[in-house]
Structure formats: structure tokens, C-alpha cells
Amino acid sequence: MDGETASLERLALNALPCPVVVVNASGILIYLNNTSERELGVKKEEVISRSLIESLYGGGKFDHRGRYSSALIETLETGREFSLRPEEIRTALDVLPKVFLVDTSILRDQERRVVGACAIYHNFLRDRRLLKATVMNRLTTVSEQFETIYAFAEAIGARDQYTMGHSEKVAEYARLIAEALGLSEKEVDLAYICGIVHDVGKIGVPENVLNKPGALTEEEFEQITRHPEKGATILSHISWLEHVVPVVLAHHERYDGRGYPRGLRGEEIPLLSRILAVADAFDAMTSDRSYRKALPVPVAISELKRHAGGQFDPRVVEAFMHILGAYQGGKED
Ligand SMILES: [Fe+2]
């Protein structure tokens, strides 16, 4: 290969939007393209010539189920190549582990001896169409972590007719609001995850109370108001969801301090919880419930505006109004 071809190859690899990683037969990092530094949160000079497992997987070759943590190392050691294998990597830069879909290939010399392996990492969360299509089609490419949170959503949906599909809509609204407020990419992702799992504590509320058509007794109401704490307790057992716990715990707090469980007010309430409160209320108002029909969207908008500064953070309501701009012609109070 002449020098020009080699340098073009290098330029092409660096121009790719996905991390490309090459290891030798001993699992030592030989090459990373430029995108790897940003996406995987590593510095080339710090990791080149070091073990891939030490550099990117905290030294853990196998996960808690005894499976290879790295598709690339599995390919190297077993000869099995992968297409879009889900994998989580804890980078130094991100709150949550990043989910990638990994393609791997074994590298052989002219005598067919294994000399290394290479991988390309597709960012799973960034391409939301892929995420949604994957989840909807129940393909096996859903990562273990997303399986966990969608399993929670399904578990709640199976018991509460209203919650079926509710979490997905709240998640989507919350994500859009977080984006409109200019939050970082990781907080936007966190908003989506919080939306999916926010009502997980309803697993602990009896079905007849959840779906009761009439008014609730004081005791029934109290059972419902315990769901944020129950949800937070359930989620606290999953270490990678640690940042979700305080958000779920506070999703029924009110901006004016009259919410539950702690009666926090204003900025004391985590911003993502204030976002969830608006997303949750809007979807609740615009969905059919066991005790009333869905409200028209313009009415729901008027309600949000009426309670901005009271029940809801006015900044969050304003951002949501921006998103719902197409409905702004709705009735005002
Ligand atoms: Fe809730």
C-alpha cells in the first residue's frame, strides 16, 4: 500500500461519525479513530498500547451474567463476528452508560492467522428512530438496560389501563421539553428514561384503586400518593438508574409547595421532576380516564397556563407551549 492510500484510509476512518476501534491478538488497543475520543470518552494517547478491557470496561472482561462485556474481545477470543450487538460502555463523560450497537470483524493475515479484531460502534440513543423501531418491533437488539425499563412500563401498563402507552408519551414530551430548555444531551436522555419509569411505583397500588371509576376514599388516595416513594425504592436497586431516583421521587411535587411526598417548592424540586409534572399532567388531561373522557388539547393547554406559577414551573410550561405552538390558537380562560 502506498503512502497516499494509507493517509486517505486514515482520513476516511477519522471522518466516520462512529467510533472505530482495532485491537491486536492480545486485546491491546492498536487504533482508535478521532470520533472514539468524543463518543467513548477516552484520550488516544492514554489508551493506545493498553488493554481494551482495562481502558473501556474497568477491567471487567465478563458482565454479571458471565457474558463478555466487549463484543470485540468476544470476537477475538471465539472467532464469532457480530452485527449490531447491543453493548453498554461506562464512559468518563456520561451519567448513564452509553448504549452502542456494535459490528465486529476478525482480522487475519495471509496465513489465516488471527492478528486482531476491529469494531464499529453505533450510538443507540442518538438515533431515536432506531430506538423506537427496535422497541416497537421487540427485536433482540434492545439493550439489557432498555429491556429493564420497558419491562417496568409493561408491568404497570398491564394493570392500569390508563398507564398503557402513557409512560411513552410522557417520556416523549419530557424529552422535547428538556431539549427546548436547552439541557445537555445526557439530561435530555435522562428525561426520556424518567418518563418511561416515573409511575413504576404504581405496581404497589391495588388494581381496583388504580382503575376506580368514582371518587377515591381518603385511604385509597393515600395509597396512590405513596407511588413516587415506592417507585424510587424499586429503582434504587438498579445502580445505573441512580440519577433517575430523585426525579421519580419528586414527580408529584408542585411548584407552589402543595405537592407530595415532601412538599418541596420551586427550585427545590429537581428540574426534571418539574418537567415530568407538566408532561404527565398534559397526557393525563388529553387521555381517556376511567372516570372521564379526554379533554380537548386547547382546554388542556389553558389548564397548564392557568396553573403556571402555581402547580407548575412557569418556565417549563412556557417551553412546552413553544413545542405545542401549533395549538396556541386554543381557548384561553
Ligand atoms: Fe405519578
mmCIF file of C-alpha atoms and ligand atoms in Angstrom:
data_model
loop_
_atom_site.group_PDB
_atom_site.id
_atom_site.type_symbol
_atom_site.label_atom_id
_atom_site.label_comp_id
_atom_site.label_asym_id
_atom_site.label_seq_id
_atom_site.Cartn_x
_atom_site.Cartn_y
_atom_site.Cartn_z
ATOM 1 C CA MET A 1 0.000 0.000 0.000
ATOM 2 C CA ASP A 2 1.478 3.362 -0.959
ATOM 3 C CA GLY A 3 1.654 6.344 1.347
ATOM 4 C CA GLU A 4 -1.191 8.220 -0.317
ATOM 5 C CA THR A 5 -3.640 5.310 0.091
ATOM 6 C CA ALA A 6 -2.640 4.860 3.714
ATOM 7 C CA SER A 7 -3.209 8.505 4.552
ATOM 8 C CA LEU A 8 -6.571 8.555 2.715
ATOM 9 C CA GLU A 9 -7.632 5.477 4.663
ATOM 10 C CA ARG A 10 -6.750 7.203 7.898
ATOM 11 C CA LEU A 11 -8.635 10.356 6.880
ATOM 12 C CA ALA A 12 -11.685 8.285 5.936
ATOM 13 C CA LEU A 13 -11.693 6.443 9.267
ATOM 14 C CA ASN A 14 -11.434 9.738 11.137
ATOM 15 C CA ALA A 15 -14.264 11.232 9.080
ATOM 16 C CA LEU A 16 -16.703 8.487 10.156
ATOM 17 C CA PRO A 17 -19.296 9.628 12.733
ATOM 18 C CA CYS A 18 -18.937 6.353 14.695
ATOM 19 C CA PRO A 19 -16.057 5.126 16.846
ATOM 20 C CA VAL A 20 -13.791 2.601 15.092
ATOM 21 C CA VAL A 21 -11.514 0.532 17.311
ATOM 22 C CA VAL A 22 -8.817 -2.028 16.427
ATOM 23 C CA VAL A 23 -7.114 -4.424 18.853
ATOM 24 C CA ASN A 24 -4.243 -6.859 18.275
ATOM 25 C CA ALA A 25 -4.407 -10.595 19.020
ATOM 26 C CA SER A 26 -3.730 -9.899 22.723
ATOM 27 C CA GLY A 27 -6.613 -7.438 23.073
ATOM 28 C CA ILE A 28 -4.301 -4.414 23.157
ATOM 29 C CA LEU A 29 -5.653 -1.207 21.597
ATOM 30 C CA ILE A 30 -3.787 -0.513 18.372
ATOM 31 C CA TYR A 31 -6.002 2.079 16.736
ATOM 32 C CA LEU A 32 -8.945 4.395 17.550
ATOM 33 C CA ASN A 33 -10.367 6.929 15.127
ATOM 34 C CA ASN A 34 -10.952 10.540 16.217
ATOM 35 C CA THR A 35 -14.677 10.022 16.897
ATOM 36 C CA SER A 36 -13.771 7.412 19.529
ATOM 37 C CA GLU A 37 -12.277 10.086 21.768
ATOM 38 C CA ARG A 38 -15.534 12.053 21.894
ATOM 39 C CA GLU A 39 -18.010 9.157 21.917
ATOM 40 C CA LEU A 40 -16.142 6.760 24.177
ATOM 41 C CA GLY A 41 -14.718 9.458 26.449
ATOM 42 C CA VAL A 42 -11.075 8.390 26.130
ATOM 43 C CA LYS A 43 -7.868 10.074 25.025
ATOM 44 C CA LYS A 44 -5.959 8.208 22.334
ATOM 45 C CA GLU A 45 -2.550 8.836 23.866
ATOM 46 C CA GLU A 46 -3.763 7.457 27.199
ATOM 47 C CA VAL A 47 -5.225 4.206 25.897
ATOM 48 C CA ILE A 48 -3.200 3.198 22.828
ATOM 49 C CA SER A 49 -0.978 0.191 23.630
ATOM 50 C CA ARG A 50 -3.118 -0.585 26.694
ATOM 51 C CA SER A 51 -5.648 -3.380 27.190
ATOM 52 C CA LEU A 52 -9.108 -2.630 25.775
ATOM 53 C CA ILE A 53 -10.773 -4.244 28.789
ATOM 54 C CA GLU A 54 -8.751 -2.116 31.212
ATOM 55 C CA SER A 55 -9.327 1.088 29.246
ATOM 56 C CA LEU A 56 -13.035 0.879 28.453
ATOM 57 C CA TYR A 57 -14.606 -1.781 30.663
ATOM 58 C CA GLY A 58 -12.987 -1.087 34.028
ATOM 59 C CA GLY A 59 -11.053 -4.358 33.837
ATOM 60 C CA GLY A 60 -14.235 -6.462 33.732
ATOM 61 C CA LYS A 61 -13.962 -8.942 30.887
ATOM 62 C CA PHE A 62 -17.347 -10.516 31.744
ATOM 63 C CA ASP A 63 -20.569 -8.907 32.967
ATOM 64 C CA HIS A 64 -22.588 -10.044 35.999
ATOM 65 C CA ARG A 65 -24.203 -12.752 33.886
ATOM 66 C CA GLY A 66 -20.880 -14.147 32.795
ATOM 67 C CA ARG A 67 -21.125 -12.784 29.256
ATOM 68 C CA TYR A 68 -18.330 -10.935 27.505
ATOM 69 C CA SER A 69 -18.595 -7.197 28.284
ATOM 70 C CA SER A 70 -16.946 -6.401 24.963
ATOM 71 C CA ALA A 71 -18.142 -7.758 21.626
ATOM 72 C CA LEU A 72 -14.696 -7.009 20.220
ATOM 73 C CA ILE A 73 -12.938 -9.240 22.766
ATOM 74 C CA GLU A 74 -15.550 -11.970 22.290
ATOM 75 C CA THR A 75 -14.871 -11.858 18.550
ATOM 76 C CA LEU A 76 -11.144 -12.039 19.162
ATOM 77 C CA GLU A 77 -11.370 -14.990 21.545
ATOM 78 C CA THR A 78 -14.159 -17.019 19.934
ATOM 79 C CA GLY A 79 -13.944 -16.022 16.266
ATOM 80 C CA ARG A 80 -17.639 -15.101 16.357
ATOM 81 C CA GLU A 81 -18.384 -11.872 14.498
ATOM 82 C CA PHE A 82 -21.321 -9.623 15.425
ATOM 83 C CA SER A 83 -23.710 -7.326 13.646
ATOM 84 C CA LEU A 84 -25.411 -4.671 15.802
ATOM 85 C CA ARG A 85 -24.767 -6.423 19.108
ATOM 86 C CA PRO A 86 -26.044 -4.185 21.974
ATOM 87 C CA GLU A 87 -23.397 -3.179 24.446
ATOM 88 C CA GLU A 88 -23.084 -0.627 27.256
ATOM 89 C CA ILE A 89 -19.941 1.338 27.908
ATOM 90 C CA ARG A 90 -19.457 3.497 31.007
ATOM 91 C CA THR A 91 -17.527 6.476 29.722
ATOM 92 C CA ALA A 92 -15.882 9.025 31.984
ATOM 93 C CA LEU A 93 -18.072 11.775 30.485
ATOM 94 C CA ASP A 94 -21.605 10.441 30.868
ATOM 95 C CA VAL A 95 -24.032 9.999 33.735
ATOM 96 C CA LEU A 96 -25.541 6.840 32.292
ATOM 97 C CA PRO A 97 -23.684 4.089 30.465
ATOM 98 C CA LYS A 98 -23.846 4.704 26.731
ATOM 99 C CA VAL A 99 -25.632 2.117 24.666
ATOM 100 C CA PHE A 100 -23.996 1.143 21.380
ATOM 101 C CA LEU A 101 -24.804 -1.377 18.692
ATOM 102 C CA VAL A 102 -21.511 -2.961 17.698
ATOM 103 C CA ASP A 103 -20.329 -4.549 14.450
ATOM 104 C CA THR A 104 -17.165 -6.641 14.775
ATOM 105 C CA SER A 105 -14.780 -8.418 12.381
ATOM 106 C CA ILE A 106 -11.857 -10.717 12.965
ATOM 107 C CA LEU A 107 -8.590 -9.730 11.281
ATOM 108 C CA ARG A 108 -6.360 -12.458 9.746
ATOM 109 C CA ASP A 109 -3.011 -12.315 7.998
ATOM 110 C CA GLN A 110 -2.162 -14.060 4.705
ATOM 111 C CA GLU A 111 -1.599 -17.374 6.530
ATOM 112 C CA ARG A 112 -5.103 -17.033 8.042
ATOM 113 C CA ARG A 113 -3.692 -16.492 11.499
ATOM 114 C CA VAL A 114 -5.718 -14.222 13.780
ATOM 115 C CA VAL A 115 -3.809 -10.961 14.188
ATOM 116 C CA GLY A 116 -6.538 -8.856 15.785
ATOM 117 C CA ALA A 117 -10.119 -7.662 15.537
ATOM 118 C CA CYS A 118 -11.908 -4.421 14.730
ATOM 119 C CA ALA A 119 -15.234 -2.897 15.715
ATOM 120 C CA ILE A 120 -17.509 -0.041 14.764
ATOM 121 C CA TYR A 121 -19.844 1.375 17.463
ATOM 122 C CA HIS A 122 -23.220 2.873 16.516
ATOM 123 C CA ASN A 123 -24.692 5.224 19.112
ATOM 124 C CA PHE A 124 -28.022 3.632 20.002
ATOM 125 C CA LEU A 125 -29.566 6.561 21.880
ATOM 126 C CA ARG A 126 -28.690 9.179 19.331
ATOM 127 C CA ASP A 127 -30.754 7.580 16.611
ATOM 128 C CA ARG A 128 -34.150 7.601 18.267
ATOM 129 C CA ARG A 129 -35.865 6.149 15.234
ATOM 130 C CA LEU A 130 -33.720 3.079 15.688
ATOM 131 C CA LEU A 131 -34.553 3.015 19.391
ATOM 132 C CA LYS A 132 -38.292 3.295 18.777
ATOM 133 C CA ALA A 133 -38.422 0.849 15.871
ATOM 134 C CA THR A 134 -36.393 -1.607 17.893
ATOM 135 C CA VAL A 135 -38.613 -1.351 20.917
ATOM 136 C CA MET A 136 -41.834 -1.482 18.942
ATOM 137 C CA ASN A 137 -40.784 -4.497 16.947
ATOM 138 C CA ARG A 138 -39.478 -6.219 20.078
ATOM 139 C CA LEU A 139 -36.282 -7.105 18.270
ATOM 140 C CA THR A 140 -33.474 -8.725 20.144
ATOM 141 C CA THR A 141 -31.261 -5.680 19.669
ATOM 142 C CA VAL A 142 -32.790 -3.897 22.692
ATOM 143 C CA SER A 143 -30.103 -3.493 25.284
ATOM 144 C CA GLU A 144 -30.487 -5.164 28.635
ATOM 145 C CA GLN A 145 -30.983 -1.786 30.294
ATOM 146 C CA PHE A 146 -33.756 -0.723 27.965
ATOM 147 C CA GLU A 147 -35.339 -4.118 28.373
ATOM 148 C CA THR A 148 -35.376 -3.419 32.098
ATOM 149 C CA ILE A 149 -37.145 -0.077 31.876
ATOM 150 C CA TYR A 150 -39.596 -1.188 29.197
ATOM 151 C CA ALA A 151 -40.348 -4.261 31.293
ATOM 152 C CA PHE A 152 -41.308 -1.885 34.114
ATOM 153 C CA ALA A 153 -43.506 0.156 31.776
ATOM 154 C CA GLU A 154 -45.232 -3.010 30.548
ATOM 155 C CA ALA A 155 -45.686 -4.299 34.083
ATOM 156 C CA ILE A 156 -47.524 -1.122 35.069
ATOM 157 C CA GLY A 157 -49.471 -0.966 31.813
ATOM 158 C CA ALA A 158 -50.726 -4.491 32.304
ATOM 159 C CA ARG A 159 -52.557 -3.406 35.482
ATOM 160 C CA ASP A 160 -53.627 0.149 34.789
ATOM 161 C CA GLN A 161 -55.480 0.696 31.526
ATOM 162 C CA TYR A 162 -54.604 4.389 31.529
ATOM 163 C CA THR A 163 -50.893 3.884 32.018
ATOM 164 C CA MET A 164 -50.721 1.731 28.881
ATOM 165 C CA GLY A 165 -48.841 3.949 26.441
ATOM 166 C CA HIS A 166 -48.885 6.815 28.971
ATOM 167 C CA SER A 167 -45.251 6.419 30.000
ATOM 168 C CA GLU A 168 -44.051 6.521 26.387
ATOM 169 C CA LYS A 169 -45.977 9.730 25.740
ATOM 170 C CA VAL A 170 -44.796 11.371 28.960
ATOM 171 C CA ALA A 171 -41.239 10.305 28.074
ATOM 172 C CA GLU A 172 -41.505 11.868 24.641
ATOM 173 C CA TYR A 173 -42.988 15.147 25.977
ATOM 174 C CA ALA A 174 -40.355 15.285 28.730
ATOM 175 C CA ARG A 175 -37.574 14.757 26.199
ATOM 176 C CA LEU A 176 -38.914 17.535 23.960
ATOM 177 C CA ILE A 177 -39.275 19.966 26.882
ATOM 178 C CA ALA A 178 -35.749 19.179 28.111
ATOM 179 C CA GLU A 179 -34.467 19.864 24.610
ATOM 180 C CA ALA A 180 -36.466 23.112 24.339
ATOM 181 C CA LEU A 181 -34.977 24.253 27.671
ATOM 182 C CA GLY A 182 -31.506 23.726 26.203
ATOM 183 C CA LEU A 183 -30.467 20.931 28.591
ATOM 184 C CA SER A 184 -27.447 18.787 27.728
ATOM 185 C CA GLU A 185 -27.803 15.670 25.600
ATOM 186 C CA LYS A 186 -27.377 13.411 28.627
ATOM 187 C CA GLU A 187 -30.095 15.244 30.571
ATOM 188 C CA VAL A 188 -32.406 15.007 27.563
ATOM 189 C CA ASP A 189 -31.817 11.243 27.503
ATOM 190 C CA LEU A 190 -32.366 11.107 31.255
ATOM 191 C CA ALA A 191 -35.691 12.980 30.843
ATOM 192 C CA TYR A 192 -36.846 10.273 28.417
ATOM 193 C CA ILE A 193 -35.847 7.423 30.739
ATOM 194 C CA CYS A 194 -37.503 9.132 33.740
ATOM 195 C CA GLY A 195 -40.691 9.467 31.681
ATOM 196 C CA ILE A 196 -40.733 5.747 30.956
ATOM 197 C CA VAL A 197 -40.272 4.678 34.578
ATOM 198 C CA HIS A 198 -41.884 7.542 36.537
ATOM 199 C CA ASP A 199 -45.014 5.610 37.577
ATOM 200 C CA VAL A 200 -43.300 2.305 38.307
ATOM 201 C CA GLY A 201 -44.356 2.645 41.967
ATOM 202 C CA LYS A 202 -47.963 2.055 40.881
ATOM 203 C CA ILE A 203 -47.027 -1.636 40.866
ATOM 204 C CA GLY A 204 -47.594 -1.366 44.620
ATOM 205 C CA VAL A 205 -51.107 0.164 44.337
ATOM 206 C CA PRO A 206 -54.092 -2.253 44.195
ATOM 207 C CA GLU A 207 -55.664 -2.616 40.756
ATOM 208 C CA ASN A 208 -59.182 -1.726 41.918
ATOM 209 C CA VAL A 209 -57.871 1.586 43.283
ATOM 210 C CA LEU A 210 -55.897 2.392 40.117
ATOM 211 C CA ASN A 211 -58.888 1.799 37.830
ATOM 212 C CA LYS A 212 -61.657 3.038 40.147
ATOM 213 C CA PRO A 213 -64.276 4.978 38.150
ATOM 214 C CA GLY A 214 -65.652 7.094 41.024
ATOM 215 C CA ALA A 215 -64.125 9.347 43.686
ATOM 216 C CA LEU A 216 -61.423 7.851 45.892
ATOM 217 C CA THR A 217 -61.717 7.421 49.651
ATOM 218 C CA GLU A 218 -59.083 9.072 51.805
ATOM 219 C CA GLU A 219 -57.335 5.747 52.322
ATOM 220 C CA GLU A 220 -57.327 4.958 48.584
ATOM 221 C CA PHE A 221 -55.954 8.402 47.817
ATOM 222 C CA GLU A 222 -53.197 7.834 50.345
ATOM 223 C CA GLN A 223 -52.308 4.531 48.657
ATOM 224 C CA ILE A 224 -51.903 6.356 45.361
ATOM 225 C CA THR A 225 -49.811 9.146 46.851
ATOM 226 C CA ARG A 226 -47.242 6.596 48.012
ATOM 227 C CA HIS A 227 -46.332 5.589 44.436
ATOM 228 C CA PRO A 228 -43.453 8.083 43.961
ATOM 229 C CA GLU A 229 -41.695 6.741 47.070
ATOM 230 C CA LYS A 230 -42.377 3.144 46.088
ATOM 231 C CA GLY A 231 -41.060 3.838 42.586
ATOM 232 C CA ALA A 232 -37.916 5.467 43.956
ATOM 233 C CA THR A 233 -37.314 2.468 46.224
ATOM 234 C CA ILE A 234 -37.761 -0.026 43.388
ATOM 235 C CA LEU A 235 -35.455 1.905 41.049
ATOM 236 C CA SER A 236 -32.800 2.443 43.715
ATOM 237 C CA HIS A 237 -31.892 -1.243 43.392
ATOM 238 C CA ILE A 238 -30.686 -0.692 39.824
ATOM 239 C CA SER A 239 -27.321 1.018 40.095
ATOM 240 C CA TRP A 240 -27.251 2.563 36.618
ATOM 241 C CA LEU A 241 -30.586 4.314 37.361
ATOM 242 C CA GLU A 242 -29.244 6.208 40.391
ATOM 243 C CA HIS A 243 -29.837 9.615 38.736
ATOM 244 C CA VAL A 244 -33.446 8.689 37.970
ATOM 245 C CA VAL A 245 -34.374 8.010 41.609
ATOM 246 C CA PRO A 246 -34.598 11.628 42.921
ATOM 247 C CA VAL A 247 -36.516 12.663 39.789
ATOM 248 C CA VAL A 248 -39.122 9.915 40.192
ATOM 249 C CA LEU A 249 -39.422 10.611 43.919
ATOM 250 C CA ALA A 250 -40.345 14.261 43.227
ATOM 251 C CA HIS A 251 -42.581 13.912 40.155
ATOM 252 C CA HIS A 252 -45.741 14.813 42.149
ATOM 253 C CA GLU A 253 -44.215 17.765 43.958
ATOM 254 C CA ARG A 254 -45.842 21.069 42.999
ATOM 255 C CA TYR A 255 -44.091 24.342 42.231
ATOM 256 C CA ASP A 256 -46.219 26.080 44.911
ATOM 257 C CA GLY A 257 -45.153 23.551 47.568
ATOM 258 C CA ARG A 258 -48.536 21.805 47.827
ATOM 259 C CA GLY A 259 -47.456 18.510 46.254
ATOM 260 C CA TYR A 260 -46.275 15.224 47.750
ATOM 261 C CA PRO A 261 -44.439 13.375 49.253
ATOM 262 C CA ARG A 262 -42.242 16.108 50.762
ATOM 263 C CA GLY A 263 -43.981 19.381 49.881
ATOM 264 C CA LEU A 264 -40.884 20.767 48.142
ATOM 265 C CA ARG A 265 -41.330 24.083 46.384
ATOM 266 C CA GLY A 266 -39.909 25.928 43.354
ATOM 267 C CA GLU A 267 -36.261 25.233 42.616
ATOM 268 C CA GLU A 268 -36.050 22.742 45.486
ATOM 269 C CA ILE A 269 -37.763 20.308 43.102
ATOM 270 C CA PRO A 270 -35.356 18.726 40.577
ATOM 271 C CA LEU A 271 -35.829 20.357 37.169
ATOM 272 C CA LEU A 272 -36.507 17.003 35.507
ATOM 273 C CA SER A 273 -39.310 16.385 38.044
ATOM 274 C CA ARG A 274 -40.837 19.796 37.207
ATOM 275 C CA ILE A 275 -40.651 18.801 33.533
ATOM 276 C CA LEU A 276 -42.264 15.419 34.243
ATOM 277 C CA ALA A 277 -45.087 17.117 36.166
ATOM 278 C CA VAL A 278 -46.075 19.156 33.107
ATOM 279 C CA ALA A 279 -45.663 16.265 30.651
ATOM 280 C CA ASP A 280 -47.608 13.945 32.970
ATOM 281 C CA ALA A 281 -50.475 16.413 33.532
ATOM 282 C CA PHE A 282 -50.828 17.158 29.827
ATOM 283 C CA ASP A 283 -51.020 13.493 28.876
ATOM 284 C CA ALA A 284 -53.402 12.768 31.770
ATOM 285 C CA MET A 285 -55.745 15.560 30.632
ATOM 286 C CA THR A 286 -55.668 14.551 26.974
ATOM 287 C CA SER A 287 -56.232 10.808 27.616
ATOM 288 C CA ASP A 288 -59.479 8.962 28.385
ATOM 289 C CA ARG A 289 -59.576 8.021 32.075
ATOM 290 C CA SER A 290 -61.798 5.561 33.897
ATOM 291 C CA TYR A 291 -63.802 8.467 35.357
ATOM 292 C CA ARG A 292 -63.883 10.954 32.449
ATOM 293 C CA LYS A 293 -63.292 11.418 28.732
ATOM 294 C CA ALA A 294 -60.163 13.078 27.334
ATOM 295 C CA LEU A 295 -60.154 16.885 27.347
ATOM 296 C CA PRO A 296 -59.586 18.650 24.020
ATOM 297 C CA VAL A 297 -55.979 19.788 23.556
ATOM 298 C CA PRO A 298 -56.782 23.548 23.693
ATOM 299 C CA VAL A 299 -58.535 23.039 27.055
ATOM 300 C CA ALA A 300 -55.539 21.115 28.402
ATOM 301 C CA ILE A 301 -53.267 23.931 27.229
ATOM 302 C CA SER A 302 -55.430 26.525 29.012
ATOM 303 C CA GLU A 303 -55.237 24.441 32.191
ATOM 304 C CA LEU A 304 -51.447 24.274 32.048
ATOM 305 C CA LYS A 305 -51.249 28.025 31.517
ATOM 306 C CA ARG A 306 -53.713 28.680 34.339
ATOM 307 C CA HIS A 307 -51.576 26.673 36.761
ATOM 308 C CA ALA A 308 -48.194 28.014 35.586
ATOM 309 C CA GLY A 309 -46.540 29.500 38.678
ATOM 310 C CA GLY A 310 -48.941 27.546 40.939
ATOM 311 C CA GLN A 311 -48.834 23.814 40.338
ATOM 312 C CA PHE A 312 -46.253 24.050 37.540
ATOM 313 C CA ASP A 313 -42.928 25.766 36.909
ATOM 314 C CA PRO A 314 -43.841 28.637 34.547
ATOM 315 C CA ARG A 315 -40.587 28.239 32.599
ATOM 316 C CA VAL A 316 -41.405 24.597 31.882
ATOM 317 C CA VAL A 317 -44.978 25.429 30.844
ATOM 318 C CA GLU A 318 -43.645 28.133 28.539
ATOM 319 C CA ALA A 319 -41.208 25.711 26.908
ATOM 320 C CA PHE A 320 -43.999 23.186 26.417
ATOM 321 C CA MET A 321 -46.251 25.860 24.913
ATOM 322 C CA HIS A 322 -43.472 26.575 22.478
ATOM 323 C CA ILE A 323 -43.468 22.911 21.427
ATOM 324 C CA LEU A 324 -47.238 22.820 21.156
ATOM 325 C CA GLY A 325 -47.135 26.043 19.136
ATOM 326 C CA ALA A 326 -49.481 24.625 16.539
ATOM 327 C CA TYR A 327 -52.283 24.585 19.152
ATOM 328 C CA GLN A 328 -51.707 28.070 20.509
ATOM 329 C CA GLY A 329 -54.925 29.299 18.959
ATOM 330 C CA GLY A 330 -56.793 27.281 21.632
ATOM 331 C CA LYS A 331 -59.318 28.765 24.015
ATOM 332 C CA GLU A 332 -57.979 30.934 26.817
ATOM 333 C CA ASP A 333 -59.541 31.232 30.238
HETATM 334 FE FE FE B 1 -47.240 9.501 39.046
#
